[in-house]
mmCIF file of C-alpha atoms in Angstrom:
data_model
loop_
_atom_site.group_PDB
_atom_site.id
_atom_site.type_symbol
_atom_site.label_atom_id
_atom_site.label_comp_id
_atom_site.label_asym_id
_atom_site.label_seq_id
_atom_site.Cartn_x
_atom_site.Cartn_y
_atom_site.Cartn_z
ATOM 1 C CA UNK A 1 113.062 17.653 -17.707
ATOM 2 C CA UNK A 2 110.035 18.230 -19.436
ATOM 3 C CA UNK A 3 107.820 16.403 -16.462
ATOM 4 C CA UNK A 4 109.812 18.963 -13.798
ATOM 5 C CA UNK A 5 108.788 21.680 -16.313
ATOM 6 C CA UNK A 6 105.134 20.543 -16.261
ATOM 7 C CA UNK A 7 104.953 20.376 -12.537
ATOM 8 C CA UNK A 8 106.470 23.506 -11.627
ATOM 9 C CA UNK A 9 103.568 25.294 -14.709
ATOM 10 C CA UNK A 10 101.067 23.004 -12.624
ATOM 11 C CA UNK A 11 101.758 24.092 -9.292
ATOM 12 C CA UNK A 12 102.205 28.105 -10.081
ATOM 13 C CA UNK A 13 98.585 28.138 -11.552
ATOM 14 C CA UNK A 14 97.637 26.139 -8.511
ATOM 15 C CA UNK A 15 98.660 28.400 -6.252
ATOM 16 C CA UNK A 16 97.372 31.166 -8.242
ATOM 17 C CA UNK A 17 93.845 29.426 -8.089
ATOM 18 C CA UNK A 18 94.170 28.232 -3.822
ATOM 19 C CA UNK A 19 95.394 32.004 -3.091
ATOM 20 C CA UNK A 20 92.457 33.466 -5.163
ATOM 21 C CA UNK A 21 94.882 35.106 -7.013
ATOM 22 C CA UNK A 22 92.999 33.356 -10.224
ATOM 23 C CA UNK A 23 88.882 33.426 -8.926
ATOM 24 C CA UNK A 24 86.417 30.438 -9.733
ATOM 25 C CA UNK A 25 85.161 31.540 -12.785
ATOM 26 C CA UNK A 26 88.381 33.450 -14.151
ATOM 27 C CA UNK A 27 89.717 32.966 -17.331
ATOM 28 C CA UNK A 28 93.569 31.572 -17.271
ATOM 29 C CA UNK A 29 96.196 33.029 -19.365
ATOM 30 C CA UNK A 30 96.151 31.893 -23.051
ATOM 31 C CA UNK A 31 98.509 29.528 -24.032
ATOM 32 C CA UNK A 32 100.378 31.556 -26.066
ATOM 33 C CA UNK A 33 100.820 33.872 -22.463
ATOM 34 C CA UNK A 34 101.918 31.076 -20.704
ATOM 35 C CA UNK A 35 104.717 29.920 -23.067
ATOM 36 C CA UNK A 36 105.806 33.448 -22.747
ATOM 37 C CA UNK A 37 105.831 33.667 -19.201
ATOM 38 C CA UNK A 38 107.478 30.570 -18.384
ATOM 39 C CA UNK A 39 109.613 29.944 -21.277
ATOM 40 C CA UNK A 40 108.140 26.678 -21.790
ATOM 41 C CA UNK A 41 106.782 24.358 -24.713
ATOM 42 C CA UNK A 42 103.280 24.646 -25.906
ATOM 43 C CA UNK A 43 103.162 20.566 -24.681
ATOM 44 C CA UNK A 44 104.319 21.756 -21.191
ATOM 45 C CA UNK A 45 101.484 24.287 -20.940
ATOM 46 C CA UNK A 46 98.957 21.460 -22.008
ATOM 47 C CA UNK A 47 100.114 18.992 -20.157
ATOM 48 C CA UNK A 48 99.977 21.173 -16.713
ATOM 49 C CA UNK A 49 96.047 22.223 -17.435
ATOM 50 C CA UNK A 50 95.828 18.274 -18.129
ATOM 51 C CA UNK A 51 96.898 17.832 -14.291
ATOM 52 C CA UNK A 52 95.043 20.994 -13.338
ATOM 53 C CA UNK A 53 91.778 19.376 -14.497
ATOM 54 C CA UNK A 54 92.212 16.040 -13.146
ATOM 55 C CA UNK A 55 92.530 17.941 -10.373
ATOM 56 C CA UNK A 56 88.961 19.301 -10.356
ATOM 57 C CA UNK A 57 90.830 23.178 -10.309
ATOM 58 C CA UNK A 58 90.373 23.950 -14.212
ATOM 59 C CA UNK A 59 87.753 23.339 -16.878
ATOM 60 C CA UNK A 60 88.820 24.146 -20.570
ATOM 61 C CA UNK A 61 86.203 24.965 -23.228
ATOM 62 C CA UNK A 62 87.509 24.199 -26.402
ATOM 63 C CA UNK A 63 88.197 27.605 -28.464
ATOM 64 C CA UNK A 64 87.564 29.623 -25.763
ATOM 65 C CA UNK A 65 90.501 28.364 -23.153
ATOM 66 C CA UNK A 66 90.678 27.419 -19.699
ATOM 67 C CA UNK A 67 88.938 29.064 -16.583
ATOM 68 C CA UNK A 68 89.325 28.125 -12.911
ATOM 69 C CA UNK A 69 86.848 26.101 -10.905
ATOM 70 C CA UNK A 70 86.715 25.744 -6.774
ATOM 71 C CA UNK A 71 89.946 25.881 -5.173
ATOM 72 C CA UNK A 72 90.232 23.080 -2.647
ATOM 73 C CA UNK A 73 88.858 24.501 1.045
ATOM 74 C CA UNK A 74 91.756 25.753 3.596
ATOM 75 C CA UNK A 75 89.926 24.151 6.485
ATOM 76 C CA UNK A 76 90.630 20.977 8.268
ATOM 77 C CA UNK A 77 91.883 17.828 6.370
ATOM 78 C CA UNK A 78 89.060 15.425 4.631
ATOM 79 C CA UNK A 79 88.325 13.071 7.399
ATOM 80 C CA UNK A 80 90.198 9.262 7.007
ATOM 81 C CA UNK A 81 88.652 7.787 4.088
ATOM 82 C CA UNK A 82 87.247 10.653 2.249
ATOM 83 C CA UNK A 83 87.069 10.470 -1.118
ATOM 84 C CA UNK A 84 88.560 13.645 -3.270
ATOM 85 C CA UNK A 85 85.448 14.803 -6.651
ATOM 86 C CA UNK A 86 87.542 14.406 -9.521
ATOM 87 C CA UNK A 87 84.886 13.536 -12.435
ATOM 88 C CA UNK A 88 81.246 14.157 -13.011
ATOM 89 C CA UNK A 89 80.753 10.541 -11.676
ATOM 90 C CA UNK A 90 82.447 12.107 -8.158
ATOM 91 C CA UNK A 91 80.041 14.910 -8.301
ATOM 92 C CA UNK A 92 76.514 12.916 -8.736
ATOM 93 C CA UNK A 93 77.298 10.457 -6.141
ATOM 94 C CA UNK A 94 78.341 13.564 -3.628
ATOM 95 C CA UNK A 95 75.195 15.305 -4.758
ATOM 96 C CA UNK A 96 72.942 12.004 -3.398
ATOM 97 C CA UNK A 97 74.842 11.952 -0.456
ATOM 98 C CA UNK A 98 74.293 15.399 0.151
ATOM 99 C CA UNK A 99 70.313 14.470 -0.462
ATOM 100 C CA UNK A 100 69.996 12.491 2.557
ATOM 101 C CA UNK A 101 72.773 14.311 5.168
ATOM 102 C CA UNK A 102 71.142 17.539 4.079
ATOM 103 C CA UNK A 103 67.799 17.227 4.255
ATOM 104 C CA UNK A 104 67.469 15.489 7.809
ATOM 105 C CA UNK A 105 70.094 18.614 8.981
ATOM 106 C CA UNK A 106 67.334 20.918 7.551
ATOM 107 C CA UNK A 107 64.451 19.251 9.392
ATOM 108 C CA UNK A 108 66.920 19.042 12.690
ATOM 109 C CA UNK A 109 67.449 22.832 11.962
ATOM 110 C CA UNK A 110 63.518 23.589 11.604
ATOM 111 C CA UNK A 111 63.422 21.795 15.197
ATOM 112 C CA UNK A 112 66.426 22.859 17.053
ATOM 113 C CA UNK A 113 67.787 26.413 15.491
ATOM 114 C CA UNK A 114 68.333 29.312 17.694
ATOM 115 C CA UNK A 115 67.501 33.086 16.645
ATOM 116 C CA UNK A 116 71.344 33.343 15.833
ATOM 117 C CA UNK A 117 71.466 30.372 13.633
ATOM 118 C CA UNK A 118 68.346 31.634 11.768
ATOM 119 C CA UNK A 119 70.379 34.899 11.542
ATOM 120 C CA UNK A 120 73.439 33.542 10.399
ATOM 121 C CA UNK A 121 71.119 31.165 7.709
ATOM 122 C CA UNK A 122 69.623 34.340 6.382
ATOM 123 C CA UNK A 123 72.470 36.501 6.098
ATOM 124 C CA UNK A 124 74.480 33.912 4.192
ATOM 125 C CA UNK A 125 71.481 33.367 2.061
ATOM 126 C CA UNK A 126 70.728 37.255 1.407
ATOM 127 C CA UNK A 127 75.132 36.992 0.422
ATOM 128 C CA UNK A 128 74.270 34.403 -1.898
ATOM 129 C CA UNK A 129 71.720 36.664 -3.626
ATOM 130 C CA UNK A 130 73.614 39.637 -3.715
ATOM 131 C CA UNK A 131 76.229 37.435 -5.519
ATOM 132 C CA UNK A 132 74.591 36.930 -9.196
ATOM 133 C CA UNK A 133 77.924 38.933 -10.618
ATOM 134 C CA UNK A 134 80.512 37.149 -9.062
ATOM 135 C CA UNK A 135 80.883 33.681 -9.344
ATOM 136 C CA UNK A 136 83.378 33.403 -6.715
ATOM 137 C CA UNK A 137 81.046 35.340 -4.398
ATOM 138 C CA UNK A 138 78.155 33.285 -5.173
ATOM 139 C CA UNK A 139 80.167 29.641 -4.517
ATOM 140 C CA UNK A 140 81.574 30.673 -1.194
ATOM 141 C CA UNK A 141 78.289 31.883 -0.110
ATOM 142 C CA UNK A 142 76.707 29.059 -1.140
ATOM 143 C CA UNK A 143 78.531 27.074 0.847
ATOM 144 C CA UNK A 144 77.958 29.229 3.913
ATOM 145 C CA UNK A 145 74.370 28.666 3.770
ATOM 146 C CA UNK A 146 74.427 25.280 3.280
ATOM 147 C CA UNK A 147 76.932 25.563 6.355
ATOM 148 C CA UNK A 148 74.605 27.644 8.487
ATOM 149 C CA UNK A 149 71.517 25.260 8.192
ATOM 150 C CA UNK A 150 73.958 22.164 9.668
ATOM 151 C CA UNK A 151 75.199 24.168 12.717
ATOM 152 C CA UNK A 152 71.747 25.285 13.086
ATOM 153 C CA UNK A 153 70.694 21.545 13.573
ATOM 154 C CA UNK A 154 72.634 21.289 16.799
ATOM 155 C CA UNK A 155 74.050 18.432 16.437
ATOM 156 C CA UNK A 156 77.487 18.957 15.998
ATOM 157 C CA UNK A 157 78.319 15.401 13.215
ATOM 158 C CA UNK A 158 76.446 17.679 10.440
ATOM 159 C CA UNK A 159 78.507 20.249 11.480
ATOM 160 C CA UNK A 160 81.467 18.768 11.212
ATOM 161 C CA UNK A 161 80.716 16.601 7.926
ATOM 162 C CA UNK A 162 80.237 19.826 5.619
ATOM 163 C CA UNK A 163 83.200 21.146 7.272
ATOM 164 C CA UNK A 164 85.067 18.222 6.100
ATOM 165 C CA UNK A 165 83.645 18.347 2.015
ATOM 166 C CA UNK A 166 84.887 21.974 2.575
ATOM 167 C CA UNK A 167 83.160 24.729 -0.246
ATOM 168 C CA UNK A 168 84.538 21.981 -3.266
ATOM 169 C CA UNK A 169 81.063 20.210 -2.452
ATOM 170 C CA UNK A 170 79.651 23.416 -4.429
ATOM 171 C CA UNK A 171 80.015 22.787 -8.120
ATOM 172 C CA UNK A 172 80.658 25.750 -10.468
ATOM 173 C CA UNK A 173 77.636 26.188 -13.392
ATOM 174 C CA UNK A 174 79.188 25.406 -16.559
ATOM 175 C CA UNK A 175 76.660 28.057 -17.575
ATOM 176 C CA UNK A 176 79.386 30.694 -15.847
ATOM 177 C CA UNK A 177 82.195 29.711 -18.839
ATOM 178 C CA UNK A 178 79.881 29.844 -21.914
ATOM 179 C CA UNK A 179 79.314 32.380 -24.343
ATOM 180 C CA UNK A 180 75.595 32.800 -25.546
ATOM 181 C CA UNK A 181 73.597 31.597 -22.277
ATOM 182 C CA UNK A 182 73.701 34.243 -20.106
ATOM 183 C CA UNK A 183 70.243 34.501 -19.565
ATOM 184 C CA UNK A 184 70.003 30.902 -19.089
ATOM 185 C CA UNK A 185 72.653 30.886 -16.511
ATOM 186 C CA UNK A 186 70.665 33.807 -14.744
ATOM 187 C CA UNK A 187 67.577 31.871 -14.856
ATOM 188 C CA UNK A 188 69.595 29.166 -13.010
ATOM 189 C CA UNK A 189 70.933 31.192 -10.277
ATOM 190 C CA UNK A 190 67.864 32.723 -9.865
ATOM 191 C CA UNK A 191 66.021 29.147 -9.423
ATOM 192 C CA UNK A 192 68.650 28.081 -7.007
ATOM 193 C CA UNK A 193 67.782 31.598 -4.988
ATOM 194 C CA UNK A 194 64.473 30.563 -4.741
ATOM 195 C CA UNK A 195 64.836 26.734 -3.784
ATOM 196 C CA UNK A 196 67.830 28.176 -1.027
ATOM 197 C CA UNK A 197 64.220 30.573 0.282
ATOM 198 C CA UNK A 198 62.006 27.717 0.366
ATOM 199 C CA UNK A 199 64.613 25.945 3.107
ATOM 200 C CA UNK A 200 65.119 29.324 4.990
ATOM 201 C CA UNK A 201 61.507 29.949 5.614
ATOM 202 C CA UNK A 202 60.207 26.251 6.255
ATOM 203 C CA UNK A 203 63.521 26.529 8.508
ATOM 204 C CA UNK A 204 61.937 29.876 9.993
ATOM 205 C CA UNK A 205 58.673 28.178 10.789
ATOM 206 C CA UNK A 206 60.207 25.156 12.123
ATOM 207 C CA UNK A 207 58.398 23.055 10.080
ATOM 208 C CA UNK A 208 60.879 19.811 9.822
ATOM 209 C CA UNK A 209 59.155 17.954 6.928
ATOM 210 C CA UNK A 210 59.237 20.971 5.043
ATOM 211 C CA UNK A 211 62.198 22.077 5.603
ATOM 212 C CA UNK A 212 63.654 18.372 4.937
ATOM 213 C CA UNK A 213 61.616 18.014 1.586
ATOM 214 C CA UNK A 214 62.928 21.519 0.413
ATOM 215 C CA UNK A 215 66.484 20.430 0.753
ATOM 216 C CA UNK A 216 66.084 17.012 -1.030
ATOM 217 C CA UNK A 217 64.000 19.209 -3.945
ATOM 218 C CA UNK A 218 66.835 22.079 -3.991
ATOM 219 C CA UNK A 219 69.837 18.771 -4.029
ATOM 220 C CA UNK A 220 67.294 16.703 -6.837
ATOM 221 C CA UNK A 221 67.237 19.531 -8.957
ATOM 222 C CA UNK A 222 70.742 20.576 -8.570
ATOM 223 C CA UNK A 223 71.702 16.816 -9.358
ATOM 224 C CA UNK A 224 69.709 17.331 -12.262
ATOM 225 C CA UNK A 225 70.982 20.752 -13.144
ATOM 226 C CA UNK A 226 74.175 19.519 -13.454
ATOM 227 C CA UNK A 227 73.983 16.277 -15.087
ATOM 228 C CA UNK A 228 72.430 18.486 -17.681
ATOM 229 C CA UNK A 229 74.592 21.161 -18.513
ATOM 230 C CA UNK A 230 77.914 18.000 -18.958
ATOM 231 C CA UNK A 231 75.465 15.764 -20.492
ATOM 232 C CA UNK A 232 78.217 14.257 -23.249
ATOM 233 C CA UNK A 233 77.971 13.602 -27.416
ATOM 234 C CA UNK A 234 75.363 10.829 -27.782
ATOM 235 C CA UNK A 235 77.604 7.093 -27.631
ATOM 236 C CA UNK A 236 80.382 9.091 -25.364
ATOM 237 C CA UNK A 237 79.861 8.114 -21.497
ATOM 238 C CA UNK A 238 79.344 10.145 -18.915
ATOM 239 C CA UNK A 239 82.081 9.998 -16.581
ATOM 240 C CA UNK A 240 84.096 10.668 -19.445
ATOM 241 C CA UNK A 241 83.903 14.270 -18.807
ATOM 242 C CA UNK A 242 86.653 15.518 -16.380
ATOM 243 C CA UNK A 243 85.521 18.068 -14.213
#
């Protein structure tokens, strides 16, 4: 009973999260809400944010509760073989296989990209900017620009690959669910604003090798970025963070 109990908390916050009903960044009900709400144990409640975080949907901070992460992308199915990013491990190896898809789409994109594509680059890039407040915002438009530079390679495999990591290839800043680092967590986004310009305007000047070697920089650093802020008590290892 108690494991029916678990997945029917587990799949209402789910929902919650896929709908957008819950954004990435939001705060989940407290515990204490939850038990209320569902009339269930406070074991239940733990147990379903357990499967929730395996998941990659929820990250809990200890004493401050649980907030919601990127909700898996309503697009197509992962291709045959895809693998789903579940741990940190997941998420380093997807960031260096981002490296090299990523930066040859940027150089293809400084060669090959119409005046619409550099439109549609810059626009998703300006949405990104505008976006500092809402974490949501800033993933999804993240992902959109990342988007916009492979369809603006022309050849339609880049396309179709970022398509098929969908907007959970974007990783949200632990920064965004800790108290006393706001301004570090600004000084982040605004680094990743300016690394996301360098690619737009060696894109804009169809310069390939600089547009290639500002997408491997802007991937390196986020691959660093992140291994950073989950970097675990000294002796613990690091995959044994769930995301």
């Amino acid at each position: 009973m108690s494991r029916n109990l678990t997945a029917d908390l587990a799949a209402d916050l789910r929902t919650r999260i896929v709908d957008g009903v819950i954004q990435p960044g939001d705060k989940l009900p407290s515990e204490n809400a939850l038990m209320g709400e569902f009339g269930v144990s406070r074991t239940v409640v733990r147990s379903a944010l357990t499967r929730l975080q395996a998941e990659g949907l929820v990250e809990t901070e200890r004493g401050r509760g649980s907030f919601a992460l990127t909700p898996p992308d309503d697009g197509p199915q992962p291709f045959p073989g895809s693998r789903p990013v579940a741990s940190v491990e997941d998420r380093l190896h997807l960031l260096e296989f981002r490296m090299g898809v990523e930066a040859e789409a940027a150089a293809l994109a400084a060669r090959n990209h119409s005046d619409r594509q550099l439109r549609a680059v810059n626009a998703a890039l300006e949405q990104f900017t505008a976006s500092s407040d809402h974490p949501g915002h800033a993933m999804k438009f993240d992902f959109e620009f990342h988007r916009a530079i492979a369809a603006a390679s022309g050849n339609p495999f880049y396309t179709d690959c970022l398509a098929a990591l969908g907007q959970t290839m974007i990783a949200m800043p632990r920064t965004r669910l800790m108290t006393g680092v706001e301004h570090y967590a600004r000084d982040h986004f605004d680094q990743v604003v300016h690394e996301h310009r360098s690619i737009a305007a060696a894109i804009a000047d169809g310069d390939e090798t600089a547009a290639a070697a500002a997408m491997r920089s802007h991937l390196a650093n986020s691959r660093r970025r992140f291994k950073a802020s989950v970097r675990p008590p000294a002796g613990e290892p690091l995959n044994a963070d769930p995301m």
